[in-house]
Amino acid sequence: LKEKTEDLKRERHLAEDLLHQMLPKSVAKQLRKCQRVEAENYDQVTIFFSDIVGFTSIAASCTPLQVVEMLNNLYVCFDTRIESYDVYKVETIGDAYMVVSGLPERNGTKHADEIAKMSLDLVAAVRQVVIPHMPQGRLELRAGIHTGPCVAGVVGYKMPRYCLFGDTVNTASHMESTSLPQKIHISSATYEALLTDDAYEIEPRGEIEVKGKGKMKTYWLLGNKNYSVQN
């Protein structure tokens, strides 16, 4: 009986660990108790989006299994690295990777700094990822960041998803789509949030046209003066 109880505990811990990989712990706890998870408003968070440059043409030149292997190699690398930062991985959609800081656990004014450090790390890390079927090739990342308010909540009953909503999400996505290869494109809101520490090398990009937003003044995040990027 004692052995069976220990086995049961191990299985429960494994199941809980898996659940916590898919949903925030606080959300998972409420769902286990069959409680309704209320959507929550966050005054300030920082959202990161990235995708692979030329992914469509890369995918067209290899088999579906090779695409899966390539993306798995990339995301295992990213997932391992983001554990060093106070961030929450929201989801991956194809070659898009979405991360947020400042929720579900609020971290005061640290969210922009955490995402900035993480983004510099990931842009450096992507160059080290080997593509099994293209040993001489190297992937390039296009990244975008924006800071602002958003709402987060659980959507759905089967395979429930913890999703983010609001204009901040859309703007962060636009920062990524208007970025350039191996560049981190940040909004003026993120720029101002990073100014407080004076720890970053940032270069003005100027005004760009953003769909649905008109002209926006944006910047390139180049590096951190006090931070050595993990390699």
Tab-separated table of C-alpha atoms in Angstrom:
chain	number	residue	atom	x	y	z
A	1	LEU	CA	0.000	0.000	0.000
A	2	LYS	CA	2.883	2.341	0.856
A	3	GLU	CA	4.531	1.654	-2.529
A	4	LYS	CA	1.247	2.266	-4.366
A	5	THR	CA	0.766	5.532	-2.489
A	6	GLU	CA	4.281	6.699	-3.451
A	7	ASP	CA	3.651	5.739	-7.096
A	8	LEU	CA	0.391	7.687	-7.026
A	9	LYS	CA	2.160	10.750	-5.596
A	10	ARG	CA	4.820	10.579	-8.315
A	11	GLU	CA	2.175	10.299	-11.031
A	12	ARG	CA	0.269	13.247	-9.570
A	13	HIS	CA	3.432	15.395	-9.477
A	14	LEU	CA	4.182	14.487	-13.110
A	15	ALA	CA	0.624	15.411	-14.128
A	16	GLU	CA	0.833	18.712	-12.212
A	17	ASP	CA	4.213	19.560	-13.763
A	18	LEU	CA	2.780	18.948	-17.236
A	19	LEU	CA	-0.280	21.081	-16.462
A	20	HIS	CA	1.935	23.912	-15.199
A	21	GLN	CA	3.831	23.855	-18.505
A	22	MET	CA	0.540	24.625	-20.269
A	23	LEU	CA	-1.178	27.012	-17.847
A	24	PRO	CA	-0.016	29.359	-15.052
A	25	LYS	CA	0.025	27.651	-11.637
A	26	SER	CA	-2.595	30.013	-10.201
A	27	VAL	CA	-4.930	29.299	-13.141
A	28	ALA	CA	-4.335	25.534	-13.029
A	29	LYS	CA	-5.143	25.509	-9.301
A	30	GLN	CA	-8.509	27.179	-9.907
A	31	LEU	CA	-9.364	24.835	-12.778
A	32	ARG	CA	-8.514	21.771	-10.655
A	33	LYS	CA	-11.031	23.015	-8.106
A	34	CYS	CA	-13.589	23.410	-10.930
A	35	GLN	CA	-13.660	27.148	-10.274
A	36	ARG	CA	-14.354	29.715	-12.980
A	37	VAL	CA	-11.174	31.625	-13.861
A	38	GLU	CA	-11.972	35.317	-14.016
A	39	ALA	CA	-10.249	37.435	-16.655
A	40	GLU	CA	-7.820	39.893	-15.076
A	41	ASN	CA	-6.741	43.375	-16.103
A	42	TYR	CA	-3.046	44.323	-15.984
A	43	ASP	CA	-2.051	48.001	-16.083
A	44	GLN	CA	1.442	47.439	-17.497
A	45	VAL	CA	3.067	44.414	-19.100
A	46	THR	CA	5.682	43.971	-21.831
A	47	ILE	CA	5.002	41.611	-24.737
A	48	PHE	CA	7.542	40.012	-27.072
A	49	PHE	CA	6.843	38.480	-30.483
A	50	SER	CA	9.314	36.847	-32.842
A	51	ASP	CA	9.244	34.831	-36.019
A	52	ILE	CA	11.728	33.188	-38.362
A	53	VAL	CA	12.838	35.236	-41.365
A	54	GLY	CA	11.915	33.492	-44.627
A	55	PHE	CA	10.135	30.649	-42.851
A	56	THR	CA	7.720	30.036	-45.746
A	57	SER	CA	10.518	29.457	-48.243
A	58	ILE	CA	12.499	27.349	-45.735
A	59	ALA	CA	9.431	25.194	-45.086
A	60	ALA	CA	8.781	24.821	-48.826
A	61	SER	CA	12.264	23.385	-49.351
A	62	CYS	CA	11.939	20.560	-46.811
A	63	THR	CA	9.525	17.860	-45.677
A	64	PRO	CA	6.858	18.409	-42.988
A	65	LEU	CA	8.820	16.159	-40.608
A	66	GLN	CA	11.928	18.282	-41.125
A	67	VAL	CA	9.907	21.439	-40.352
A	68	VAL	CA	8.724	19.898	-37.079
A	69	GLU	CA	12.271	18.869	-36.146
A	70	MET	CA	13.640	22.321	-36.983
A	71	LEU	CA	10.979	24.160	-34.949
A	72	ASN	CA	11.351	21.743	-32.054
A	73	ASN	CA	15.134	22.351	-31.945
A	74	LEU	CA	14.541	26.107	-31.976
A	75	TYR	CA	11.830	26.145	-29.320
A	76	VAL	CA	13.633	23.745	-26.994
A	77	CYS	CA	16.571	26.170	-27.148
A	78	PHE	CA	14.303	29.184	-26.482
A	79	ASP	CA	12.268	27.453	-23.750
A	80	THR	CA	15.462	26.557	-21.899
A	81	ARG	CA	16.854	30.106	-22.097
A	82	ILE	CA	13.722	31.996	-21.020
A	83	GLU	CA	13.783	30.137	-17.682
A	84	SER	CA	16.553	32.584	-16.669
A	85	TYR	CA	14.104	35.507	-16.804
A	86	ASP	CA	10.899	36.562	-15.058
A	87	VAL	CA	8.718	35.906	-18.102
A	88	TYR	CA	5.771	33.710	-19.124
A	89	LYS	CA	5.653	31.942	-22.484
A	90	VAL	CA	2.154	32.477	-23.860
A	91	GLU	CA	2.258	30.317	-26.989
A	92	THR	CA	3.858	29.364	-30.268
A	93	ILE	CA	1.903	29.606	-33.516
A	94	GLY	CA	3.872	28.011	-36.333
A	95	ASP	CA	7.152	29.901	-36.354
A	96	ALA	CA	5.855	32.715	-34.108
A	97	TYR	CA	6.978	32.800	-30.452
A	98	MET	CA	5.112	34.943	-27.895
A	99	VAL	CA	6.368	35.792	-24.397
A	100	VAL	CA	5.138	38.267	-21.765
A	101	SER	CA	6.468	39.696	-18.506
A	102	GLY	CA	4.324	41.308	-15.814
A	103	LEU	CA	1.668	38.596	-15.772
A	104	PRO	CA	0.234	36.319	-14.459
A	105	GLU	CA	2.473	37.411	-11.548
A	106	ARG	CA	2.950	41.173	-11.410
A	107	ASN	CA	6.579	42.284	-11.096
A	108	GLY	CA	6.287	46.053	-10.654
A	109	THR	CA	8.370	47.919	-13.242
A	110	LYS	CA	10.708	45.001	-14.042
A	111	HIS	CA	8.738	43.639	-17.025
A	112	ALA	CA	10.354	45.742	-19.777
A	113	ASP	CA	13.868	45.006	-18.461
A	114	GLU	CA	13.189	41.250	-18.243
A	115	ILE	CA	11.826	41.057	-21.801
A	116	ALA	CA	14.653	43.241	-23.161
A	117	LYS	CA	17.356	41.006	-21.636
A	118	MET	CA	15.550	37.885	-22.829
A	119	SER	CA	15.138	39.203	-26.381
A	120	LEU	CA	18.863	39.994	-26.688
A	121	ASP	CA	19.591	36.461	-25.507
A	122	LEU	CA	17.194	34.829	-28.002
A	123	VAL	CA	18.443	36.842	-30.976
A	124	ALA	CA	21.980	35.692	-30.144
A	125	ALA	CA	20.855	32.111	-29.447
A	126	VAL	CA	19.050	31.594	-32.759
A	127	ARG	CA	22.368	31.731	-34.616
A	128	GLN	CA	23.555	28.684	-32.666
A	129	VAL	CA	20.556	26.498	-33.543
A	130	VAL	CA	21.487	23.786	-36.034
A	131	ILE	CA	19.003	22.908	-38.788
A	132	PRO	CA	19.420	19.129	-39.215
A	133	HIS	CA	18.561	19.088	-42.939
A	134	MET	CA	20.449	22.359	-43.666
A	135	PRO	CA	23.740	21.997	-41.713
A	136	GLN	CA	25.291	25.037	-43.434
A	137	GLY	CA	22.203	27.213	-42.983
A	138	ARG	CA	21.429	29.455	-40.027
A	139	LEU	CA	18.071	30.783	-38.876
A	140	GLU	CA	17.413	34.497	-38.416
A	141	LEU	CA	14.926	36.028	-36.023
A	142	ARG	CA	12.728	39.092	-36.413
A	143	ALA	CA	11.588	40.440	-33.026
A	144	GLY	CA	9.236	43.130	-31.717
A	145	ILE	CA	8.364	44.439	-28.233
A	146	HIS	CA	5.658	46.730	-26.848
A	147	THR	CA	4.660	47.810	-23.336
A	148	GLY	CA	1.146	48.637	-22.179
A	149	PRO	CA	-2.048	47.379	-20.512
A	150	CYS	CA	-3.797	44.118	-21.348
A	151	VAL	CA	-6.366	41.604	-20.160
A	152	ALA	CA	-5.517	37.925	-19.604
A	153	GLY	CA	-7.945	35.061	-19.179
A	154	VAL	CA	-8.731	31.436	-19.931
A	155	VAL	CA	-10.619	30.707	-23.137
A	156	GLY	CA	-12.325	27.400	-23.881
A	157	TYR	CA	-13.291	24.239	-22.018
A	158	LYS	CA	-11.510	21.553	-24.020
A	159	MET	CA	-7.789	22.327	-24.155
A	160	PRO	CA	-8.304	25.643	-22.306
A	161	ARG	CA	-5.885	28.386	-23.356
A	162	TYR	CA	-4.520	31.251	-21.297
A	163	CYS	CA	-4.792	34.156	-23.745
A	164	LEU	CA	-3.905	37.849	-23.799
A	165	PHE	CA	-6.211	40.501	-25.236
A	166	GLY	CA	-5.941	44.199	-25.990
A	167	ASP	CA	-4.299	46.744	-28.240
A	168	THR	CA	-0.917	46.093	-26.571
A	169	VAL	CA	-0.905	42.582	-28.069
A	170	ASN	CA	-1.688	43.924	-31.554
A	171	THR	CA	0.956	46.647	-31.321
A	172	ALA	CA	3.622	44.179	-30.144
A	173	SER	CA	2.742	41.969	-33.118
A	174	HIS	CA	3.102	44.977	-35.458
A	175	MET	CA	6.508	45.773	-33.932
A	176	GLU	CA	7.595	42.267	-34.916
A	177	SER	CA	6.093	42.298	-38.430
A	178	THR	CA	7.775	45.640	-39.244
A	179	SER	CA	11.139	44.587	-37.773
A	180	LEU	CA	14.203	43.407	-39.728
A	181	PRO	CA	16.335	40.211	-39.602
A	182	GLN	CA	18.274	39.833	-36.328
A	183	LYS	CA	16.815	43.127	-35.087
A	184	ILE	CA	14.732	43.897	-31.987
A	185	HIS	CA	12.137	46.544	-32.819
A	186	ILE	CA	10.683	48.371	-29.790
A	187	SER	CA	7.896	50.917	-29.393
A	188	SER	CA	8.320	54.319	-27.760
A	189	ALA	CA	6.433	52.982	-24.688
A	190	THR	CA	9.033	50.224	-24.218
A	191	TYR	CA	11.837	52.713	-24.940
A	192	GLU	CA	10.599	54.985	-22.138
A	193	ALA	CA	10.254	52.016	-19.749
A	194	LEU	CA	13.879	51.018	-20.447
A	195	LEU	CA	15.223	54.567	-20.024
A	196	THR	CA	14.829	54.460	-16.240
A	197	ASP	CA	17.910	52.231	-15.786
A	198	ASP	CA	20.020	53.760	-18.576
A	199	ALA	CA	21.356	50.224	-19.095
A	200	TYR	CA	20.543	49.740	-22.775
A	201	GLU	CA	22.035	50.705	-26.104
A	202	ILE	CA	19.075	51.952	-28.135
A	203	GLU	CA	19.019	53.580	-31.548
A	204	PRO	CA	16.105	55.615	-32.997
A	205	ARG	CA	14.538	54.092	-36.090
A	206	GLY	CA	12.361	57.113	-36.842
A	207	GLU	CA	8.688	57.132	-37.738
A	208	ILE	CA	7.124	54.139	-39.452
A	209	GLU	CA	3.602	53.469	-40.703
A	210	VAL	CA	1.860	50.831	-38.580
A	211	LYS	CA	-1.374	49.276	-39.800
A	212	GLY	CA	-4.317	50.569	-37.780
A	213	LYS	CA	-2.078	52.883	-35.721
A	214	GLY	CA	-0.787	55.410	-38.241
A	215	LYS	CA	2.731	56.783	-37.806
A	216	MET	CA	4.669	55.581	-34.763
A	217	LYS	CA	8.096	56.575	-33.485
A	218	THR	CA	10.073	53.401	-32.861
A	219	TYR	CA	13.568	52.260	-31.878
A	220	TRP	CA	16.105	49.443	-32.267
A	221	LEU	CA	17.265	47.664	-29.120
A	222	LEU	CA	20.965	46.959	-29.727
A	223	GLY	CA	22.359	45.713	-26.423
A	224	ASN	CA	22.696	46.028	-22.671
A	225	LYS	CA	25.669	47.933	-21.270
A	226	ASN	CA	25.823	45.827	-18.091
A	227	TYR	CA	24.722	42.463	-19.392
A	228	SER	CA	26.754	39.813	-21.142
A	229	VAL	CA	24.504	37.876	-23.537
A	230	GLN	CA	24.574	34.144	-22.862
A	231	ASN	CA	26.160	32.342	-25.763
